[in-house]
Amino acid sequence: MNAIFVLMLLGWIFVPVYMAAGVYTMPEYLRARFGGQRIRVFLSVLALLLYVFTKISADLYAGALFIKLAMGLEGETGLYGSILVLLGIAAVFTIGGGLSAVIWTDFVQTILMV
């Protein structure tokens, strides 16, 4: 099944529920339904963990795989070395220039890829 159809199906299921409750996001809905501050903290921690284990790890792997293939590195040592290089570059940009440097780097990478 195509992702577009799944998103449309989820929209048809959840949008009426959100509209009836007068909320716009899932955390708002859960807070309105169950109340309290704990649900907000739980969802924040869950979102951070999911982001780290899905998006960031996939981005690191894809970038490291590209570097490994482009540089002709061999084996798992080359992959792990590439990951460490990517982490080092990201740390230097973030510490040196803050979020602005990261945004500009993403912009330049996007232009290069397009």
Phi, psi and omega in degrees: 000140182285148182297328180297317180293323178294317178296321178295318179297315177296323176297317179294332180278312191268331182299315177299325179293315179295319181294320179294326180276347180075031180236168182244337183232163179296317177300322176299317181296314181294324178292319179293323183282316185254344178070175174085168181266338185298323181295325178293316179294317180300315180293325178295314179295318179297317179296318178296315180296316179296321179296315181295315186279346179249293188290308185295318180294321178293320177296317178296317181296315181296316178295318180293322178296319177298313180297318180300314181289321181291325181269352180073030180284153185249146170067189181289333179298320178294323179292313180294323176297320178296321178297316179296322177297314179298317178296320178296315178298316179297320180294318180296316179296318183292316180289317184288316186240358180072199183294331179299319179294322179295318180296315179295323177296316177299321179297313181295319179297321179296316178299317180295322181287326181283000000 
